PDB file of C-alpha atoms in Angstrom:
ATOM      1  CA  UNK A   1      -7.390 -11.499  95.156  1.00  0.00           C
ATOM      2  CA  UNK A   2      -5.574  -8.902  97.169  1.00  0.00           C
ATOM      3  CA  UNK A   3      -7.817  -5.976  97.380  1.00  0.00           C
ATOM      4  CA  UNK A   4      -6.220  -3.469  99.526  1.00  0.00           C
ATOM      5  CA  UNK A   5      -3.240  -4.166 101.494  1.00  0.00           C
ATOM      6  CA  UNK A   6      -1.221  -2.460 104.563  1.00  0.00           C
ATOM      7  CA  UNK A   7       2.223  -2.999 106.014  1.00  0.00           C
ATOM      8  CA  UNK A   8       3.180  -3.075 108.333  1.00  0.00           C
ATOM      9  CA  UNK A   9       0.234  -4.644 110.657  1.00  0.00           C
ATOM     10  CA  UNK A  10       1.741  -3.970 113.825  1.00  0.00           C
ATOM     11  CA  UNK A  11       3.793  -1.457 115.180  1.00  0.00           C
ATOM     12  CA  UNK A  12       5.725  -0.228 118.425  1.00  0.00           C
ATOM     13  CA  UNK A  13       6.985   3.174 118.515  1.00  0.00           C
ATOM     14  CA  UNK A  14       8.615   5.690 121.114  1.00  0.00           C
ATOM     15  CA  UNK A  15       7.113   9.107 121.295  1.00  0.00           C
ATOM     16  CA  UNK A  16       9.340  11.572 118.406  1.00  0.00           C
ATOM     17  CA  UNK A  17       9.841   8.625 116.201  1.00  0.00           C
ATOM     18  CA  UNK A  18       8.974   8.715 112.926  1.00  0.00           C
ATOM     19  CA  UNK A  19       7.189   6.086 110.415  1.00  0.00           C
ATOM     20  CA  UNK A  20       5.558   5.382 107.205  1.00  0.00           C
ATOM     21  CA  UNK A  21       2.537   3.276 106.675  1.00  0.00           C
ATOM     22  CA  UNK A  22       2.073   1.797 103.145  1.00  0.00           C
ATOM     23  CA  UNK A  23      -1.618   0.817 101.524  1.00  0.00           C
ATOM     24  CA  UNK A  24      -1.518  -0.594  98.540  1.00  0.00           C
ATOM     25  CA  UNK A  25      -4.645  -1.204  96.138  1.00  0.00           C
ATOM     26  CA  UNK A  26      -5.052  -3.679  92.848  1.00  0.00           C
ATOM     27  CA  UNK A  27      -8.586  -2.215  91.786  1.00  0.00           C
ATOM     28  CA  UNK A  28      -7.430   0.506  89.893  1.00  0.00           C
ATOM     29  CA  UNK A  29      -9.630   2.684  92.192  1.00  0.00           C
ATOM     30  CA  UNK A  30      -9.015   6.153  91.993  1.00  0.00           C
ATOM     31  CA  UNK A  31     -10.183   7.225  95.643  1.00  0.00           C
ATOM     32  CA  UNK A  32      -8.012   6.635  98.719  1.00  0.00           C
ATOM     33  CA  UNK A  33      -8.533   7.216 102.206  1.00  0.00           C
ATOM     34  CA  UNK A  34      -6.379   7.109 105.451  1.00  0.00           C
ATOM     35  CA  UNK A  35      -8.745   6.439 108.834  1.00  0.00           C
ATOM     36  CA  UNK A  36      -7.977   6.130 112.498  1.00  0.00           C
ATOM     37  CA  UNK A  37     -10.154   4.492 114.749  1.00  0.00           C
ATOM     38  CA  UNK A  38     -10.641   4.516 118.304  1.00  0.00           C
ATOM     39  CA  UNK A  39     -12.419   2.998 121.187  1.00  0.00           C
ATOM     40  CA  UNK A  40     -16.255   4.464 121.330  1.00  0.00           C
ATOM     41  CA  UNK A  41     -15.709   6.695 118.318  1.00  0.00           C
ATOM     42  CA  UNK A  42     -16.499   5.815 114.703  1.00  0.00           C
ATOM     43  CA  UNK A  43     -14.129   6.251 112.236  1.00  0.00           C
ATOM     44  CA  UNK A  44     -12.123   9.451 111.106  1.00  0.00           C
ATOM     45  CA  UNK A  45     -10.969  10.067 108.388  1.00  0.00           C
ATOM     46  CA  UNK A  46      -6.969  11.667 108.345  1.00  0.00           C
ATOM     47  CA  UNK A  47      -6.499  12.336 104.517  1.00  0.00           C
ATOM     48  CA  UNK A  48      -7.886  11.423 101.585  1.00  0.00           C
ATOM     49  CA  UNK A  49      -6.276  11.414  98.023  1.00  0.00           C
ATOM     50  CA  UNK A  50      -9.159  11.671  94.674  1.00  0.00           C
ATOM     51  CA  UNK A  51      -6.206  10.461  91.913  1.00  0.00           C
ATOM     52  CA  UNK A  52      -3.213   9.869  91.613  1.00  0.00           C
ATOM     53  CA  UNK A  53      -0.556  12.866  92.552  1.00  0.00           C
ATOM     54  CA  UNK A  54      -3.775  14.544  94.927  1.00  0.00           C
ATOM     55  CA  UNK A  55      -4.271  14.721  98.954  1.00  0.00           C
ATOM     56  CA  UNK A  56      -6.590  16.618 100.879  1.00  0.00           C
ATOM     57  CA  UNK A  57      -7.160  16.864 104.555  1.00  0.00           C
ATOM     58  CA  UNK A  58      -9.834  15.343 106.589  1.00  0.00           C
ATOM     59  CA  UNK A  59     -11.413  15.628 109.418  1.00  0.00           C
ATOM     60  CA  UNK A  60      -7.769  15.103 111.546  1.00  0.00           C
ATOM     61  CA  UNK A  61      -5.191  15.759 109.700  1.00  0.00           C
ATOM     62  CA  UNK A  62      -2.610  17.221 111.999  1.00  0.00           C
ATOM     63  CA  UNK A  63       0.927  15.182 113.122  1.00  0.00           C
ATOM     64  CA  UNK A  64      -0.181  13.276 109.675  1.00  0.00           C
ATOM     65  CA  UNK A  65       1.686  13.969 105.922  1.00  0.00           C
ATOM     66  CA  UNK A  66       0.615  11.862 103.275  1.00  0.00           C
ATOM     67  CA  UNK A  67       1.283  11.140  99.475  1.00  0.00           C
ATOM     68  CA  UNK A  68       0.546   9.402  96.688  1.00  0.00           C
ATOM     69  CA  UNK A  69       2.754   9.267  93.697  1.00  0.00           C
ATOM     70  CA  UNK A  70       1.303   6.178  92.459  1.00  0.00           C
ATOM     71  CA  UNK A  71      -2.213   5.525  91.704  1.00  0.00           C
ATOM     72  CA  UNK A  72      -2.270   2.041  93.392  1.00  0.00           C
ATOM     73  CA  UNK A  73      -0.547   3.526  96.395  1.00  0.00           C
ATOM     74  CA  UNK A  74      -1.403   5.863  99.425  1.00  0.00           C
ATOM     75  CA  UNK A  75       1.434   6.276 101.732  1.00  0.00           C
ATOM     76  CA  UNK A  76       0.252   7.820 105.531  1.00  0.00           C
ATOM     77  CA  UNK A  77       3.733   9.482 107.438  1.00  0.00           C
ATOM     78  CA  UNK A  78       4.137  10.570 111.369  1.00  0.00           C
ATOM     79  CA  UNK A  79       6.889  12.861 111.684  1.00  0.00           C
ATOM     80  CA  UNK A  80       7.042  12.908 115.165  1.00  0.00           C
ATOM     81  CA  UNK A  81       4.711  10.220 116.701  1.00  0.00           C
ATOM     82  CA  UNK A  82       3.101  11.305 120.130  1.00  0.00           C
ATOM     83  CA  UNK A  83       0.927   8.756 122.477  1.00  0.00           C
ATOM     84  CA  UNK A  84      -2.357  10.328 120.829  1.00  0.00           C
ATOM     85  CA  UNK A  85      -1.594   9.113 117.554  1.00  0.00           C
ATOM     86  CA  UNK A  86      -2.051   5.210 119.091  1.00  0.00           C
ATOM     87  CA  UNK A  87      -4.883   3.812 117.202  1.00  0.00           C
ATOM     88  CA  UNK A  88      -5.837   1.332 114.439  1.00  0.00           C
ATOM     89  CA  UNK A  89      -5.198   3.009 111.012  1.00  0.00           C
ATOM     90  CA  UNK A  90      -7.418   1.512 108.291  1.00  0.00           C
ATOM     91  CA  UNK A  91      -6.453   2.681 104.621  1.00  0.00           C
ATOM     92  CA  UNK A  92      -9.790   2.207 102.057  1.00  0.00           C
ATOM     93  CA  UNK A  93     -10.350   2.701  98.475  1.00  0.00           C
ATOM     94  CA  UNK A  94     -13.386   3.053  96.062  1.00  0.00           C
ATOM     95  CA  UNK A  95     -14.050   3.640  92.556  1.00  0.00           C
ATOM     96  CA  UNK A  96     -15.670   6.924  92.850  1.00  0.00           C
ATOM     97  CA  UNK A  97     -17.247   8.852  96.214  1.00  0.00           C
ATOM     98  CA  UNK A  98     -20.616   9.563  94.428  1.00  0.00           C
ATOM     99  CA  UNK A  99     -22.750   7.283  94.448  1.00  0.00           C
ATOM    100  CA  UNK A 100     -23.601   3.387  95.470  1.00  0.00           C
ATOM    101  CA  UNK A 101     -19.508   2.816  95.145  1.00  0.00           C
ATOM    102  CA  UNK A 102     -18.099   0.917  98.432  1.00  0.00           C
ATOM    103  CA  UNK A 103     -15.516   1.655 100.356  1.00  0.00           C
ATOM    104  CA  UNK A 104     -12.580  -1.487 100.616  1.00  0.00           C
ATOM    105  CA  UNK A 105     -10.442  -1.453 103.808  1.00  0.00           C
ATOM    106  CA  UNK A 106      -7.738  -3.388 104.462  1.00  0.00           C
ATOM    107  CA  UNK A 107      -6.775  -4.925 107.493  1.00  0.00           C
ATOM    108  CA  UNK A 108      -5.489  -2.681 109.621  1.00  0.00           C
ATOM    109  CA  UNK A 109      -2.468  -1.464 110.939  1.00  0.00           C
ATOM    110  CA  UNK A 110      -2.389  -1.721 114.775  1.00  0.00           C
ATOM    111  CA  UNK A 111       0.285   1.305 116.143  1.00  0.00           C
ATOM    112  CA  UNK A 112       1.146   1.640 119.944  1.00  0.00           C
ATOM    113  CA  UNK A 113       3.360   5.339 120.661  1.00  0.00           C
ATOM    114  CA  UNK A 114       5.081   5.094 123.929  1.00  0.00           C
TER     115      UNK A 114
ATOM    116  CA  UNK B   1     -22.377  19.633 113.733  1.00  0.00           C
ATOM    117  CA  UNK B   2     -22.421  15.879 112.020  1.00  0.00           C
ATOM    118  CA  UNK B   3     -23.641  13.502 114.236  1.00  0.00           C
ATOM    119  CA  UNK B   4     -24.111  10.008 113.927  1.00  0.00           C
ATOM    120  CA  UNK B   5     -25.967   7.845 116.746  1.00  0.00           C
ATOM    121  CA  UNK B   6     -26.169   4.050 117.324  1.00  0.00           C
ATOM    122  CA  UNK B   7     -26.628   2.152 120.218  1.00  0.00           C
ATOM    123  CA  UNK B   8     -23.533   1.176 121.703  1.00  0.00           C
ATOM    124  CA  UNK B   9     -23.824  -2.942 122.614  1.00  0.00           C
ATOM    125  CA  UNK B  10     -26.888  -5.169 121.750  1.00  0.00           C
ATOM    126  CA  UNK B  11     -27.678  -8.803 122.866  1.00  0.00           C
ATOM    127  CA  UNK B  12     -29.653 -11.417 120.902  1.00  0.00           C
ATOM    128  CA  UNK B  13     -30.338 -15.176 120.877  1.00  0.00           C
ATOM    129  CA  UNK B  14     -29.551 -17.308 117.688  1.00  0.00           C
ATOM    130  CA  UNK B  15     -31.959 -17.940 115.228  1.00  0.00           C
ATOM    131  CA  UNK B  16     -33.811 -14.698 116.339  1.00  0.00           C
ATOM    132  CA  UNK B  17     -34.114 -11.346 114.673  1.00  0.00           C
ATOM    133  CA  UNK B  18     -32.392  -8.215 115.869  1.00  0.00           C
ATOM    134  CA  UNK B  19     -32.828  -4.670 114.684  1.00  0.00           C
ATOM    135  CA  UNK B  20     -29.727  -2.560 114.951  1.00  0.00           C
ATOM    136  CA  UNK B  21     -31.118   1.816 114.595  1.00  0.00           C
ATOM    137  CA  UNK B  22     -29.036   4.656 113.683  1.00  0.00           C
ATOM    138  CA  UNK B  23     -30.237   8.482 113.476  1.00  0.00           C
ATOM    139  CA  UNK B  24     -28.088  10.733 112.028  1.00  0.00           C
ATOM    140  CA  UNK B  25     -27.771  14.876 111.602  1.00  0.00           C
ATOM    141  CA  UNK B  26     -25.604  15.503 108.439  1.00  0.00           C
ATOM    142  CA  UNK B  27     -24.312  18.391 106.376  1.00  0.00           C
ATOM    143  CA  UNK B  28     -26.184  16.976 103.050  1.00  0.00           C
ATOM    144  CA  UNK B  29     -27.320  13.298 102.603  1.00  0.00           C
ATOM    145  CA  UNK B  30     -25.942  11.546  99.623  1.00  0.00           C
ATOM    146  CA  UNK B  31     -26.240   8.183 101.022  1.00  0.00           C
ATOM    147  CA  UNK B  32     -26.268   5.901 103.933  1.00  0.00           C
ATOM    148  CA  UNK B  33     -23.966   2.935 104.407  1.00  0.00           C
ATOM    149  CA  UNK B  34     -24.054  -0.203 106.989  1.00  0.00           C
ATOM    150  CA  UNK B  35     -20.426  -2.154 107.421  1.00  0.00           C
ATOM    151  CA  UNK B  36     -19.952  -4.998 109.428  1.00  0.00           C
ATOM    152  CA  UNK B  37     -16.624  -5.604 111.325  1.00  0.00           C
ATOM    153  CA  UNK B  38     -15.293  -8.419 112.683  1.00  0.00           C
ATOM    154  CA  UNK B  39     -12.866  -7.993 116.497  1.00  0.00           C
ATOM    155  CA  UNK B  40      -9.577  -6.962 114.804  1.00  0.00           C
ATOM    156  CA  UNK B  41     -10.824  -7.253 110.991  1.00  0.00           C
ATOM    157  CA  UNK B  42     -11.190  -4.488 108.645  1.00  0.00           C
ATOM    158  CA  UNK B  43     -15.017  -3.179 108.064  1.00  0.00           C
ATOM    159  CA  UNK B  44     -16.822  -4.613 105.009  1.00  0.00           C
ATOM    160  CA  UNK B  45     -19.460  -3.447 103.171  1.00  0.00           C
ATOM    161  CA  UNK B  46     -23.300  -4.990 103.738  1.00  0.00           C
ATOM    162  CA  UNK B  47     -25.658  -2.005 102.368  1.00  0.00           C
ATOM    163  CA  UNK B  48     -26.470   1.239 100.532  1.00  0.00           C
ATOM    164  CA  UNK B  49     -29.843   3.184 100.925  1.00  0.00           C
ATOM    165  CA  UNK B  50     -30.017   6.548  98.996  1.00  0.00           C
ATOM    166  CA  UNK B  51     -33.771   6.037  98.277  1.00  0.00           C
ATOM    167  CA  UNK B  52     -36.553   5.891 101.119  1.00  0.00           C
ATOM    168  CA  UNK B  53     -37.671   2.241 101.705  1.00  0.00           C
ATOM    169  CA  UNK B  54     -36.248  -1.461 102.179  1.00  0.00           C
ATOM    170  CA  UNK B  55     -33.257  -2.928 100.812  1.00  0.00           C
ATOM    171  CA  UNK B  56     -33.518  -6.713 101.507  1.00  0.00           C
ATOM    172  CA  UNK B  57     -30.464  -8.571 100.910  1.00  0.00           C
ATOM    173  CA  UNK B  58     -30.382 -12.436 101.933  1.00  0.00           C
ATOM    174  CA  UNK B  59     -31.037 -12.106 105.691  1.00  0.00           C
ATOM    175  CA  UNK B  60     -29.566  -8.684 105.741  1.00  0.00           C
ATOM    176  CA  UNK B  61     -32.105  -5.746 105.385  1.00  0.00           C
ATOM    177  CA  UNK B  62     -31.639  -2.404 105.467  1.00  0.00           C
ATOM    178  CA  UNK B  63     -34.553   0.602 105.843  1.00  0.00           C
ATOM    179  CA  UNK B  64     -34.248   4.142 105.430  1.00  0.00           C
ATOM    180  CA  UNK B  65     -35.945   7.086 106.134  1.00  0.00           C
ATOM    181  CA  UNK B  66     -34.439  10.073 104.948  1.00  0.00           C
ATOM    182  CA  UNK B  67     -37.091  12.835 106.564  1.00  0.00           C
ATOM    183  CA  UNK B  68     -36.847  11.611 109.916  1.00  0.00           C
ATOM    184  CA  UNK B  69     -32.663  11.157 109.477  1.00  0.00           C
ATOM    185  CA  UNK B  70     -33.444   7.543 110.226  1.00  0.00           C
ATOM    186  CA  UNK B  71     -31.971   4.028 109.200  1.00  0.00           C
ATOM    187  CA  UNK B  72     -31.918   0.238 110.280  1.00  0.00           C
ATOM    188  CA  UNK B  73     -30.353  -2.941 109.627  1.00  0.00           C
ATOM    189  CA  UNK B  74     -32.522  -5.585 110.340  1.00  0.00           C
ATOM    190  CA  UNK B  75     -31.104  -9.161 110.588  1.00  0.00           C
ATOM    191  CA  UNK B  76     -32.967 -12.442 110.450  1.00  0.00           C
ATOM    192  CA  UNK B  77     -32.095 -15.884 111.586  1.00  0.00           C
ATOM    193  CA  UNK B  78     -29.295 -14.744 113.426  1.00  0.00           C
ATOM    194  CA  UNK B  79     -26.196 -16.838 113.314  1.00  0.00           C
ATOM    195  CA  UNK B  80     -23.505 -17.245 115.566  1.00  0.00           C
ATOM    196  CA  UNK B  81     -20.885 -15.761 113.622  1.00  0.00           C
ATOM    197  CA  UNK B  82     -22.932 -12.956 113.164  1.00  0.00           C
ATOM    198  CA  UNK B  83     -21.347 -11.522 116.494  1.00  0.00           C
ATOM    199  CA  UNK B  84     -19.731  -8.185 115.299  1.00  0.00           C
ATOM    200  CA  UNK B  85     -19.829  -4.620 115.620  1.00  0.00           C
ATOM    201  CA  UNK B  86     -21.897  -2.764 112.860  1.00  0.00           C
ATOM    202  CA  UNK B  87     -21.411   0.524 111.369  1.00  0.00           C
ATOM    203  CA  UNK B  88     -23.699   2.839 109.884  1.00  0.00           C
ATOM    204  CA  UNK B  89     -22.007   5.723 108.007  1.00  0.00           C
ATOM    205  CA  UNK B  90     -23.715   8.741 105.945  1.00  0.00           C
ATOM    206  CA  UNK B  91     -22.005  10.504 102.862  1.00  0.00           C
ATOM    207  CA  UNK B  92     -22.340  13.723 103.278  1.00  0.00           C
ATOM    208  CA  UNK B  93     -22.821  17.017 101.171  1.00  0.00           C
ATOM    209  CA  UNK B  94     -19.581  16.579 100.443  1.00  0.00           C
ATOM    210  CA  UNK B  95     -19.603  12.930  99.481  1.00  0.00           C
ATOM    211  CA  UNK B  96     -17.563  12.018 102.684  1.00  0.00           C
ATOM    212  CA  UNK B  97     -18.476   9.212 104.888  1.00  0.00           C
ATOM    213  CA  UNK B  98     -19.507   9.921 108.629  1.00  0.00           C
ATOM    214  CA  UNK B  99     -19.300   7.432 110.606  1.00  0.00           C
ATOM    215  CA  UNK B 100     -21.190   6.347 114.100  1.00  0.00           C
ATOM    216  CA  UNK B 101     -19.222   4.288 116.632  1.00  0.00           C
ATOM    217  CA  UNK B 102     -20.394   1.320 115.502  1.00  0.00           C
ATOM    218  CA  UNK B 103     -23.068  -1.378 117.506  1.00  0.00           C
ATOM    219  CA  UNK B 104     -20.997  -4.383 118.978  1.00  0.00           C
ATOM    220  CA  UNK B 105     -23.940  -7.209 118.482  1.00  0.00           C
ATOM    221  CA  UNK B 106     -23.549 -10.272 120.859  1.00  0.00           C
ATOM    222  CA  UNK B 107     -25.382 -13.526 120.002  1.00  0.00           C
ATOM    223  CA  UNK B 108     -26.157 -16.025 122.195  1.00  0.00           C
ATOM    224  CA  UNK B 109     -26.853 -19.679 121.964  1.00  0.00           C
TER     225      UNK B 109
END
């Protein structure tokens, strides 16, 4: 009973490094989303993918890349990480946007930029 | 703008009830949604009000009205592990969730 599941779940970084985070989802859901969220602010969404071999921005997109060349996978990439880009990053899925169709999160990835 | 508002921290005692608001100015409504998250868990889903009125749900309700941009949870016989922040979040007019900062609920004994 997975759900949706990121790796890694925490991470240490200096500032220029790069990394990938991986969410991976076993409800055959065709909606993906990448989120950061910070202290006193509600979530915000980074990129968003409607099916397989689609992304779109979101509402902050930039230092971010993303892909998904799987259905049952969303993969979220800093190219050069900077100290703003610390946050939680919570990747979701759902079935369809319209409609009374839930969001899933997973856990969380917790990333610190030095 | 979007803008979603909630009030930041609230206090209650066990076994009480506690009313959590949120008022919201959206780009289109298609939708409100209340989440519940745990410290350091991921937020899961409690609610879903597209239609004015009451959603009761176990001790979880949830009320919306949609001309006065204006929502609730309302929980009932408030248990300790109840303690968590809640989230309202609106899909907008382009079926996109905005979300407010969340309402860290504290319960007391």
């Amino acid at each position: 009973n997975a759900g949706v599941t990121q790796t890694p779940k925490f991470r240490v970084l200096k500032t220029g490094q790069s990394m990938t985070l991986l969410c991976a989802q076993d409800m055959n859901h065709e909606y993906m989303y990448w989120y950061r969220q910070d202290p006193g602010m509600g979530l915000r969404l980074i990129h968003y993918s409607v099916g397989e071999g689609t992304t779109a921005k979101g509402e902050v997109p930039d230092g971010y890349n993303v892909s998904r060349l799987k259905k049952q996978n969303f993969l979220l990439g800093l190219e050069s990480a900077a100290p703003s880009q610390t946050s939680v990053y919570f990747c979701a899925s759902s079935y369809q946007a319209e409609g009374n169709q839930p969001q899933h999160f997973g856990d969380g990835t917790r990333l610190s930029i030095l | 703008g979007q803008n979603i508002d909630q009030p930041t921290e609230m206090t209650a005692t066990e076994g009480a009830i506690v009313q959590i608001n949120c008022t919201y100015q959206t780009s289109g409504f298609n939708g409100l949604f209340w989440y519940q998250q745990h410290a350091g868990e991921a937020p899961t889903f409690l609610s879903y009000n597209v239609l004015d009125g009451l959603e009761e749900k176990g001790r979880f309700s949830s009320f919306l009205s949609r001309s006065k941009g204006y929502s609730y949870l309302l929980l009932k016989e408030l248990q300790m592990k109840d303690s968590a922040s809640y989230l309202c979040a609106v899909v907008d007019s382009n079926y996109q969730l905005i979300w407010g900062a969340g309402t860290k609920l504290i319960i007391k004994p």
